[in-house]
Amino acid sequence: MRSAISLTSTTTTATTTTTTTTTSTTTTTTTTTTTTTTTTTTATTTTTT
């Protein structure tokens, strides 16, 4: 009389990968406004009598 013994071995491997993303945003805004206004008024009056 023979007995058959079956052994089943199951190995489960769980792998967890964590990805961390770091985003750095630097915004530099430079606004330069130069306004130059020059007004020259010359009045010449000549009266001859």
Coordinates of N, CA and C in Angstrom, one line a residue:
M1 N 0.9 -1.2 0.0 CA 0.0 0.0 0.0 C 0.9 1.2 0.0
R2 N 0.6 2.1 -0.9 CA 1.4 3.3 -1.1 C 0.6 4.6 -0.7
S3 N 1.2 5.5 -0.1 CA 0.6 6.8 0.2 C 1.3 7.9 -0.5
A4 N 0.5 8.7 -1.2 CA 1.1 9.9 -1.9 C 0.8 11.1 -1.1
I5 N 1.9 11.8 -0.8 CA 1.8 13.0 0.0 C 2.2 14.2 -0.9
S6 N 1.4 15.1 -1.1 CA 1.7 16.3 -1.9 C 1.8 17.5 -1.1
L7 N 3.0 18.2 -1.1 CA 3.2 19.4 -0.4 C 3.3 20.5 -1.3
T8 N 2.5 21.5 -1.1 CA 2.5 22.7 -2.0 C 3.0 23.9 -1.2
S9 N 4.0 24.6 -1.7 CA 4.5 25.7 -1.0 C 4.3 26.9 -1.9
T10 N 3.7 27.9 -1.3 CA 3.4 29.2 -2.1 C 4.1 30.3 -1.3
T11 N 4.9 31.1 -2.1 CA 5.6 32.2 -1.6 C 5.1 33.5 -2.3
T12 N 4.6 34.4 -1.5 CA 4.1 35.7 -2.1 C 5.0 36.8 -1.6
T13 N 5.5 37.5 -2.6 CA 6.4 38.7 -2.2 C 5.7 39.9 -2.7
A14 N 5.5 40.8 -1.8 CA 4.9 42.1 -2.1 C 5.9 43.2 -2.1
T15 N 6.0 44.0 -3.1 CA 7.0 45.0 -3.2 C 6.3 46.4 -3.4
T16 N 6.5 47.3 -2.5 CA 5.9 48.6 -2.6 C 7.0 49.6 -2.9
T17 N 6.8 50.4 -3.9 CA 7.7 51.4 -4.4 C 7.0 52.8 -4.2
T18 N 7.7 53.6 -3.4 CA 7.2 55.0 -3.1 C 8.0 56.0 -3.9
T19 N 7.4 56.8 -4.7 CA 8.1 57.8 -5.4 C 7.7 59.2 -4.9
T20 N 8.7 60.0 -4.5 CA 8.4 61.3 -4.0 C 9.0 62.3 -5.0
T21 N 8.1 63.2 -5.4 CA 8.5 64.2 -6.4 C 8.4 65.6 -5.8
T22 N 9.5 66.3 -5.8 CA 9.6 67.6 -5.3 C 9.8 68.6 -6.4
T23 N 8.8 69.6 -6.5 CA 8.9 70.6 -7.5 C 9.1 71.9 -6.9
S24 N 10.2 72.6 -7.3 CA 10.5 73.9 -6.8 C 10.4 74.9 -7.9
T25 N 9.6 75.9 -7.8 CA 9.3 76.9 -8.8 C 9.7 78.3 -8.2
T26 N 10.6 78.9 -8.9 CA 11.1 80.3 -8.5 C 10.7 81.2 -9.6
T27 N 9.9 82.2 -9.3 CA 9.6 83.2 -10.3 C 10.1 84.6 -9.9
T28 N 10.8 85.2 -10.7 CA 11.4 86.5 -10.4 C 10.9 87.5 -11.5
T29 N 10.2 88.5 -11.1 CA 9.7 89.5 -12.0 C 10.2 90.9 -11.7
T30 N 10.9 91.5 -12.6 CA 11.5 92.8 -12.4 C 10.9 93.7 -13.4
T31 N 10.3 94.8 -12.9 CA 9.7 95.8 -13.8 C 10.4 97.1 -13.5
T32 N 10.9 97.7 -14.6 CA 11.6 99.0 -14.4 C 10.9 100.0 -15.4
T33 N 10.4 101.1 -14.9 CA 9.7 102.1 -15.7 C 10.4 103.4 -15.5
T34 N 10.9 104.0 -16.5 CA 11.6 105.3 -16.5 C 10.9 106.2 -17.4
T35 N 10.4 107.3 -16.8 CA 9.7 108.3 -17.6 C 10.4 109.6 -17.4
T36 N 10.9 110.2 -18.5 CA 11.6 111.5 -18.5 C 10.8 112.5 -19.4
T37 N 10.4 113.5 -18.8 CA 9.6 114.6 -19.5 C 10.4 115.9 -19.4
T38 N 10.8 116.4 -20.5 CA 11.5 117.7 -20.6 C 10.7 118.7 -21.4
T39 N 10.4 119.8 -20.8 CA 9.6 120.8 -21.5 C 10.4 122.1 -21.4
T40 N 10.7 122.6 -22.6 CA 11.4 123.9 -22.7 C 10.6 124.9 -23.4
T41 N 10.3 126.0 -22.8 CA 9.5 127.0 -23.4 C 10.3 128.3 -23.4
T42 N 10.5 128.8 -24.6 CA 11.3 130.1 -24.8 C 10.4 131.1 -25.5
A43 N 10.2 132.2 -24.8 CA 9.4 133.3 -25.3 C 10.2 134.5 -25.5
T44 N 10.2 135.0 -26.7 CA 11.0 136.2 -27.0 C 10.1 137.2 -27.6
T45 N 10.1 138.4 -27.0 CA 9.3 139.5 -27.4 C 10.2 140.7 -27.7
T46 N 10.1 141.1 -29.0 CA 10.9 142.3 -29.4 C 9.9 143.4 -29.8
T47 N 10.1 144.5 -29.1 CA 9.2 145.6 -29.5 C 10.1 146.8 -29.9
T48 N 9.8 147.2 -31.1 CA 10.6 148.4 -31.6 C 9.7 149.5 -31.9
T49 N 10.0 150.7 -31.3 CA 9.2 151.8 -31.5 C 10.0 152.9 -32.1

